Short mmCIF file of C-alpha atoms in Angstrom, two decimals:
data_model
loop_
_atom_site.label_atom_id
_atom_site.label_comp_id
_atom_site.label_asym_id
_atom_site.label_seq_id
_atom_site.Cartn_x
_atom_site.Cartn_y
_atom_site.Cartn_z
CA MET A 1 -50.65 -8.57 -12.74
CA ARG A 2 -51.66 -6.62 -9.93
CA LYS A 3 -53.01 -10.36 -7.92
CA ILE A 4 -49.82 -11.66 -8.69
CA TYR A 5 -47.71 -8.65 -7.65
CA ASN A 6 -49.25 -9.01 -4.25
CA PHE A 7 -48.66 -12.44 -4.07
CA LEU A 8 -45.20 -12.43 -4.60
CA SER A 9 -44.55 -9.53 -2.68
CA SER A 10 -46.79 -11.19 0.34
CA VAL A 11 -45.26 -11.85 3.69
CA LYS A 12 -47.79 -15.11 3.79
CA LEU A 13 -45.70 -16.48 1.02
CA ALA A 14 -42.28 -15.56 2.82
CA VAL A 15 -43.40 -17.53 5.92
CA ALA A 16 -44.61 -20.74 3.37
CA ILE A 17 -40.98 -20.76 2.07
CA PHE A 18 -39.13 -20.22 5.45
CA PHE A 19 -41.59 -23.15 6.48
CA LEU A 20 -40.28 -25.74 3.81
CA LEU A 21 -36.67 -24.64 3.49
CA ALA A 22 -36.65 -25.54 7.26
CA SER A 23 -38.46 -28.56 6.65
CA GLY A 24 -35.95 -29.30 3.97
CA SER A 25 -33.04 -28.54 6.08
CA ILE A 26 -34.28 -31.13 8.96
CA ALA A 27 -35.11 -33.72 6.51
CA GLY A 28 -31.51 -33.79 4.98
CA THR A 29 -29.83 -33.39 8.27
CA LEU A 30 -32.15 -36.67 9.59
CA ILE A 31 -31.58 -38.22 6.18
CA GLU A 32 -27.72 -38.66 6.01
CA GLN A 33 -26.78 -36.93 2.51
CA GLY A 34 -24.16 -38.90 0.06
CA LEU A 35 -24.63 -42.23 1.15
CA SER A 36 -24.57 -44.72 -1.97
CA PRO A 37 -27.59 -46.65 -3.11
CA GLU A 38 -26.95 -49.91 -1.04
CA GLU A 39 -26.73 -47.67 2.13
CA TYR A 40 -30.00 -46.02 1.96
CA ILE A 41 -31.68 -49.81 1.18
CA THR A 42 -30.30 -51.13 4.07
CA ARG A 43 -31.14 -48.68 6.37
CA PHE A 44 -34.58 -48.11 4.67
CA GLY A 45 -35.51 -50.47 2.50
CA GLU A 46 -35.91 -50.65 -1.05
CA LYS A 47 -39.80 -49.34 -0.96
CA TRP A 48 -38.49 -46.12 1.32
CA TYR A 49 -35.51 -45.17 -0.78
CA ARG A 50 -37.13 -45.20 -3.94
CA TRP A 51 -39.74 -42.81 -2.19
CA ILE A 52 -36.47 -40.85 -0.92
CA GLN A 53 -34.56 -40.93 -3.86
CA THR A 54 -37.25 -39.52 -6.00
CA ILE A 55 -38.11 -36.57 -4.16
CA ARG A 56 -34.04 -36.08 -3.98
CA LEU A 57 -33.90 -36.53 0.12
CA THR A 58 -30.66 -37.75 -0.96
CA ASP A 59 -28.87 -34.90 -1.58
CA VAL A 60 -31.45 -31.95 -0.49
CA TYR A 61 -29.50 -28.70 -0.56
CA HIS A 62 -28.78 -29.99 -4.78
CA SER A 63 -32.28 -31.17 -5.14
CA TRP A 64 -34.83 -29.29 -8.06
CA TRP A 65 -36.83 -28.15 -5.11
CA PHE A 66 -34.91 -26.35 -3.15
CA SER A 67 -33.55 -24.87 -5.57
CA SER A 68 -36.45 -23.40 -6.46
CA LEU A 69 -37.47 -22.22 -3.03
CA LEU A 70 -34.15 -20.49 -3.06
CA VAL A 71 -35.34 -18.63 -6.49
CA LEU A 72 -39.00 -18.05 -5.03
CA LEU A 73 -37.49 -16.58 -2.26
CA ALA A 74 -35.13 -14.43 -4.16
CA VAL A 75 -37.98 -13.26 -6.32
CA ASN A 76 -40.08 -12.36 -2.98
CA LEU A 77 -37.48 -10.34 -1.04
CA ALA A 78 -36.49 -8.62 -4.84
CA VAL A 79 -40.84 -7.56 -4.98
CA CYS A 80 -40.96 -6.30 -1.47
CA LEU A 81 -38.31 -4.61 -1.55
CA SER A 82 -39.37 -2.59 -4.80
CA LYS A 83 -42.68 -2.33 -3.21
CA ARG A 84 -41.36 -1.02 0.06
CA VAL A 85 -38.20 1.01 -0.88
CA PRO A 86 -39.98 4.09 -2.52
CA ALA A 87 -42.42 4.66 0.61
CA ILE A 88 -39.10 3.93 2.90
CA TRP A 89 -36.85 5.91 1.23
CA ARG A 90 -39.44 8.93 1.15
CA ALA A 91 -39.78 8.86 4.91
CA TYR A 92 -35.99 8.55 5.46
CA SER A 93 -35.03 11.91 3.03
CA SER A 94 -38.65 14.00 3.20
CA VAL A 95 -38.29 17.31 5.03
CA ASP A 96 -41.42 18.64 5.86
CA CYS A 97 -41.96 22.41 6.98
CA ASP A 98 -44.69 23.43 5.31
CA PHE A 99 -47.29 23.18 8.07
CA THR A 100 -49.14 25.10 10.65
CA HIS A 101 -50.27 24.25 13.92
CA ASN A 102 -53.27 22.76 13.54
CA LEU A 103 -51.68 19.98 11.44
CA VAL A 104 -49.59 19.63 14.62
CA LEU A 105 -52.40 19.64 16.85
CA ASN A 106 -53.65 16.26 14.31
CA PHE A 107 -50.78 14.22 15.42
CA ARG A 108 -51.55 11.39 18.06
CA HIS A 109 -48.51 12.94 20.46
CA HIS A 110 -48.69 16.39 20.61
CA THR A 111 -48.99 19.33 23.31
CA LEU A 112 -49.38 23.14 23.39
CA ILE A 113 -46.63 25.26 25.28
CA PRO A 114 -47.88 28.88 26.35
CA PHE A 115 -44.57 30.43 26.07
CA GLN A 116 -43.18 33.26 28.65
CA GLY A 117 -41.34 35.37 25.88
CA ASP A 118 -41.34 36.77 22.34
CA MET A 119 -40.84 34.29 19.56
CA GLU A 120 -37.35 34.89 18.93
CA ASP A 121 -36.69 33.86 22.92
CA ALA A 122 -39.11 30.29 21.88
CA LYS A 123 -37.29 29.75 19.00
CA ARG A 124 -34.03 29.92 20.79
CA LYS A 125 -35.35 27.99 23.76
CA VAL A 126 -36.87 24.96 21.05
CA GLU A 127 -33.64 24.81 18.44
CA SER A 128 -31.10 24.09 21.30
CA SER A 129 -33.22 21.46 22.93
CA LEU A 130 -33.78 19.58 19.84
CA LYS A 131 -29.72 20.01 19.04
CA GLY A 132 -28.64 18.77 22.50
CA ARG A 133 -30.95 15.77 21.73
CA LYS A 134 -29.37 15.19 18.56
CA TYR A 135 -32.07 16.01 16.31
CA LYS A 136 -31.24 17.27 12.91
CA LEU A 137 -33.68 20.98 12.24
CA TRP A 138 -35.25 22.75 9.21
CA ARG A 139 -37.06 25.55 9.60
CA GLU A 140 -39.34 28.27 7.59
CA ASP A 141 -40.12 31.65 9.03
CA ASN A 142 -44.01 32.58 7.57
CA HIS A 143 -45.91 35.61 8.37
CA GLY A 144 -44.44 36.20 11.57
CA LYS A 145 -44.76 32.02 12.19
CA ILE A 146 -41.74 29.82 13.17
CA ALA A 147 -42.04 26.35 11.83
CA ILE A 148 -39.78 24.09 12.53
CA PHE A 149 -38.91 19.83 11.42
CA ALA A 150 -36.91 18.26 13.32
CA THR A 151 -35.75 14.45 12.62
CA LYS A 152 -33.20 11.46 14.03
CA GLY A 153 -32.21 8.42 13.81
CA ALA A 154 -33.71 8.23 10.23
CA ILE A 155 -31.05 5.46 9.13
CA GLY A 156 -33.45 3.28 11.46
CA ARG A 157 -35.77 3.00 8.37
CA LEU A 158 -32.74 1.64 6.65
CA GLY A 159 -32.47 -1.62 8.84
CA PRO A 160 -35.17 -4.04 6.63
CA VAL A 161 -33.86 -2.75 3.41
CA ILE A 162 -30.33 -3.76 4.57
CA SER A 163 -31.80 -7.04 6.24
CA HIS A 164 -33.46 -8.11 2.84
CA VAL A 165 -30.30 -7.05 0.79
CA SER A 166 -28.01 -9.32 3.72
CA ILE A 167 -30.77 -12.03 2.95
CA PHE A 168 -30.15 -11.33 -0.91
CA LEU A 169 -25.88 -12.03 -0.07
CA ILE A 170 -26.64 -15.20 1.55
CA LEU A 171 -28.51 -16.49 -1.08
CA ILE A 172 -26.01 -15.68 -3.83
CA GLY A 173 -23.68 -17.11 -1.88
CA ALA A 174 -25.28 -20.57 -0.93
CA ALA A 175 -25.90 -20.46 -4.59
CA LEU A 176 -22.60 -20.18 -5.90
CA SER A 177 -20.81 -22.62 -3.49
CA SER A 178 -23.73 -25.28 -4.89
CA ALA A 179 -23.05 -24.18 -8.14
CA ILE A 180 -19.05 -24.77 -7.89
CA GLY A 181 -18.42 -25.80 -5.07
CA PHE A 182 -18.34 -29.93 -3.26
CA ARG A 183 -17.47 -31.23 -0.29
CA GLY A 184 -16.65 -35.25 -0.14
CA PHE A 185 -14.28 -37.26 1.45
CA LEU A 186 -10.50 -38.56 0.46
CA PRO A 187 -8.61 -41.88 1.34
CA VAL A 188 -4.75 -41.21 1.50
CA TYR A 189 -2.07 -43.15 2.17
CA GLU A 190 1.35 -42.72 2.88
CA GLY A 191 4.09 -41.81 -0.22
CA VAL A 192 1.38 -42.34 -2.73
CA PRO A 193 0.30 -39.23 -4.58
CA VAL A 194 -3.39 -38.62 -4.77
CA ASN A 195 -5.08 -36.42 -7.55
CA VAL A 196 -7.30 -33.47 -5.84
CA PRO A 197 -10.80 -33.12 -7.99
CA GLU A 198 -11.20 -30.18 -9.34
CA GLY A 199 -7.81 -28.81 -7.86
CA ASN A 200 -5.06 -30.07 -10.93
CA PHE A 201 -2.73 -30.45 -8.09
CA THR A 202 -1.66 -33.48 -5.98
CA ILE A 203 -1.20 -34.43 -2.45
CA VAL A 204 1.01 -36.48 -0.87
CA LEU A 205 0.48 -38.35 2.74
CA ASP A 206 3.77 -37.54 4.14
CA LYS A 207 3.11 -39.36 7.54
CA PHE A 208 0.24 -40.37 9.85
CA TRP A 209 -0.29 -40.74 13.42
CA ILE A 210 -2.65 -40.97 16.59
CA ASP A 211 -1.80 -39.18 19.92
CA TYR A 212 -3.47 -41.40 22.68
CA TYR A 213 -4.63 -40.16 26.37
CA GLU A 214 -2.94 -42.14 28.73
CA ASN A 215 -6.29 -44.48 29.39
CA GLY A 216 -5.49 -45.90 25.46
CA LYS A 217 -8.05 -43.42 24.54
CA VAL A 218 -7.75 -41.56 21.12
CA LYS A 219 -6.62 -38.02 21.54
CA ASP A 220 -6.20 -36.69 18.34
CA TYR A 221 -5.34 -37.50 14.57
CA PHE A 222 -2.74 -35.70 12.44
CA SER A 223 -1.38 -35.97 9.06
CA THR A 224 1.52 -34.34 7.49
CA ILE A 225 0.31 -33.13 3.85
CA THR A 226 2.63 -31.88 1.54
CA VAL A 227 1.13 -30.04 -1.55
CA ILE A 228 2.63 -30.85 -5.06
CA ASP A 229 1.40 -28.07 -8.00
CA ASN A 230 3.28 -28.55 -11.57
CA GLY A 231 5.77 -31.03 -10.36
CA LYS A 232 7.03 -28.99 -7.03
CA SER A 233 6.48 -28.59 -3.90
CA VAL A 234 4.19 -25.65 -2.59
CA LEU A 235 3.00 -26.68 0.74
CA LYS A 236 3.56 -28.53 4.02
CA LYS A 237 1.48 -28.55 6.44
CA THR A 238 0.44 -30.91 9.70
CA ILE A 239 -2.89 -31.10 9.89
CA GLN A 240 -5.09 -32.31 12.42
CA VAL A 241 -9.01 -32.33 13.72
CA ASN A 242 -10.37 -28.63 13.11
CA ASP A 243 -6.90 -27.20 12.01
CA PRO A 244 -7.23 -28.26 8.32
CA LEU A 245 -4.87 -26.84 5.10
CA GLN A 246 -6.30 -24.65 2.14
CA TYR A 247 -5.00 -24.04 -0.72
CA LYS A 248 -6.15 -22.84 -4.49
CA GLY A 249 -9.75 -22.68 -2.07
CA ILE A 250 -9.73 -26.14 -1.53
CA TRP A 251 -9.78 -26.92 2.10
CA PHE A 252 -7.95 -30.33 4.00
CA TYR A 253 -9.59 -31.17 7.08
CA GLN A 254 -8.56 -34.37 9.38
CA ASN A 255 -11.11 -36.77 9.60
CA GLY A 256 -11.60 -37.80 13.06
CA ASN A 257 -13.10 -41.35 12.76
CA ILE A 258 -10.52 -43.01 11.53
CA ASP A 259 -9.82 -46.80 12.80
CA PRO A 260 -6.69 -46.86 14.42
CA ASP A 261 -6.14 -50.64 12.73
CA THR A 262 -5.61 -49.13 9.62
CA ALA A 263 -3.74 -45.71 10.94
CA PRO A 264 -0.25 -46.51 10.45
CA GLN A 265 -0.10 -45.73 6.77
CA TYR A 266 -3.81 -44.81 5.74
CA SER A 267 -5.64 -41.54 6.61
CA GLU A 268 -9.13 -40.22 5.58
CA LEU A 269 -9.33 -36.11 5.17
CA GLN A 270 -12.43 -34.08 4.20
CA ILE A 271 -11.58 -31.89 1.33
CA ALA A 272 -14.41 -28.68 0.77
CA LYS A 273 -14.78 -25.88 -2.00
CA ASP A 274 -16.67 -23.52 -0.81
CA PRO A 275 -16.12 -20.50 -3.13
CA GLY A 276 -19.51 -18.63 -1.79
CA VAL A 277 -18.08 -19.01 1.78
CA ASN A 278 -17.15 -15.22 2.05
CA ILE A 279 -20.07 -13.67 0.82
CA VAL A 280 -22.64 -15.70 3.10
CA TRP A 281 -20.42 -14.20 5.97
CA ALA A 282 -20.77 -11.24 4.65
CA GLY A 283 -24.37 -11.13 4.50
CA SER A 284 -24.62 -12.34 7.45
CA GLY A 285 -22.86 -9.75 9.10
CA LEU A 286 -25.03 -7.20 6.95
CA LEU A 287 -27.83 -9.15 8.55
CA MET A 288 -26.72 -8.16 11.91
CA VAL A 289 -26.31 -4.74 11.13
CA GLY A 290 -29.64 -4.31 9.70
CA LEU A 291 -31.65 -6.24 12.52
CA LEU A 292 -29.87 -4.04 15.16
CA ILE A 293 -30.64 -1.38 13.35
CA SER A 294 -34.04 -2.09 12.89
CA PHE A 295 -34.31 -3.00 16.68
CA PHE A 296 -32.30 -0.01 18.53
CA ILE A 297 -32.69 2.85 16.02
CA PHE A 298 -36.28 4.88 15.76
CA HIS A 299 -36.70 7.19 13.19
CA ARG A 300 -38.60 10.09 14.91
CA ARG A 301 -39.67 13.36 13.72
CA LEU A 302 -41.32 16.83 15.21
CA TRP A 303 -43.46 19.33 13.78
CA ILE A 304 -43.01 21.98 15.89
CA SER A 305 -45.17 25.67 15.11
CA ILE A 306 -44.63 28.67 17.50
CA VAL A 307 -47.30 31.32 16.71
CA PRO A 308 -47.65 34.90 18.41
CA SER A 309 -50.00 35.43 21.17
CA GLU A 310 -50.31 38.96 22.91
CA ASN A 311 -46.91 39.13 24.85
CA ARG A 312 -46.45 35.37 24.85
CA ALA A 313 -45.68 32.53 21.83
CA LEU A 314 -47.40 29.17 21.40
CA ILE A 315 -45.63 26.03 20.95
CA TYR A 316 -47.27 23.86 19.18
CA ILE A 317 -45.56 20.49 19.41
CA GLY A 318 -46.42 16.60 17.61
CA GLY A 319 -44.05 13.71 16.72
CA ILE A 320 -44.52 10.35 15.73
CA SER A 321 -42.13 7.66 15.71
CA ASN A 322 -41.75 4.35 13.20
CA LYS A 323 -41.38 2.51 16.31
CA ASP A 324 -41.33 2.84 20.31
CA THR A 325 -43.94 5.25 21.17
CA THR A 326 -43.08 5.27 24.39
CA GLY A 327 -39.53 6.27 23.78
CA LEU A 328 -41.12 9.03 21.91
CA GLU A 329 -43.65 10.17 24.52
CA THR A 330 -40.67 10.23 27.30
CA GLU A 331 -38.62 12.43 24.49
CA MET A 332 -41.41 14.46 24.28
CA ASP A 333 -41.87 14.83 27.72
CA ARG A 334 -38.35 15.82 28.37
CA LEU A 335 -38.36 18.11 25.82
CA ILE A 336 -41.39 20.10 27.31
CA ASN A 337 -39.80 20.22 30.70
CA ASP A 338 -36.70 21.48 29.22
CA ILE A 339 -38.57 24.51 27.51
CA GLN A 340 -40.93 25.23 30.26
CA SER A 341 -38.01 25.62 32.92
CA VAL A 342 -37.02 28.81 30.92
CA GLY A 343 -40.32 30.49 30.13
CA GLY A 344 -43.16 27.91 29.19
CA LEU A 345 -46.50 27.72 32.08
CA ARG A 346 -47.60 24.73 31.40
CA GLY A 347 -48.45 22.07 28.47
CA ALA A 348 -51.78 21.17 27.49
CA ASN A 349 -52.14 18.11 25.62
#
């Protein structure tokens, strides 16, 4: 069971799925989808058509294997989240003030500052410097020693989680569109009502015309469409390429490839119902948020131990960052310089 769990959560599996999905998408782009068998036979020959049809390359995005890959990707994401979220949440929410200066010295990035002043002065200076850099602080005084835990950018830990959830949303939107959405072409003639598939209403082409450039080339196509629902005219709009009409979740686009010889009384519309598109857009936006958080917000944690030593205080500072260790080093240097500017003598790494 553990082997299956590790396999389903592996990065290698995710990479393989993305590779196969990309390959399928490329095939679906190179091989025009939804043509008649005769058109495929004319283009590829009967032998190749049988092979293409067998593996559903004529309808890639509704094929059993493409859907199976999407389901497997969803499972991979779910298992990855179940495996990583507990550790991410612990790192995001944990507060650790139960430590000594010996622990601080074990960090890769650490320093010691002999501070010319008493413990209270050292504490105030450290806390002031940390708050000035937007750190959130917790402090514990224990037997004359002071332990300070400081953290900022914890939300950076959630970037991968947000990205994974966003991909879930994209998959859900795509599955919804695949299950109950459709896309196709609808020929319409002037004055002839046409029933809209799955729309339970009709449309009428009132007028179709073409604008031309001075050199005689087609500039744009226009169709004035009336929507009739329950016997009443409920909507009328003149559409053109890239300016569609929408009614009851169904979009009507002006096709830009019409033979001008048939233009006076005929137009061809592309119709589409994509109920998952808003979910896909929401997932895409959330994915951008997750990536921005992952790339530009870093979770930094500092452990500061202040201990008395004769007539001065010793300040031990150690820190870690989930990413951008160079930035952590720079920030620790600035923090050290700030503390030294008041009472610090010199740092010892």
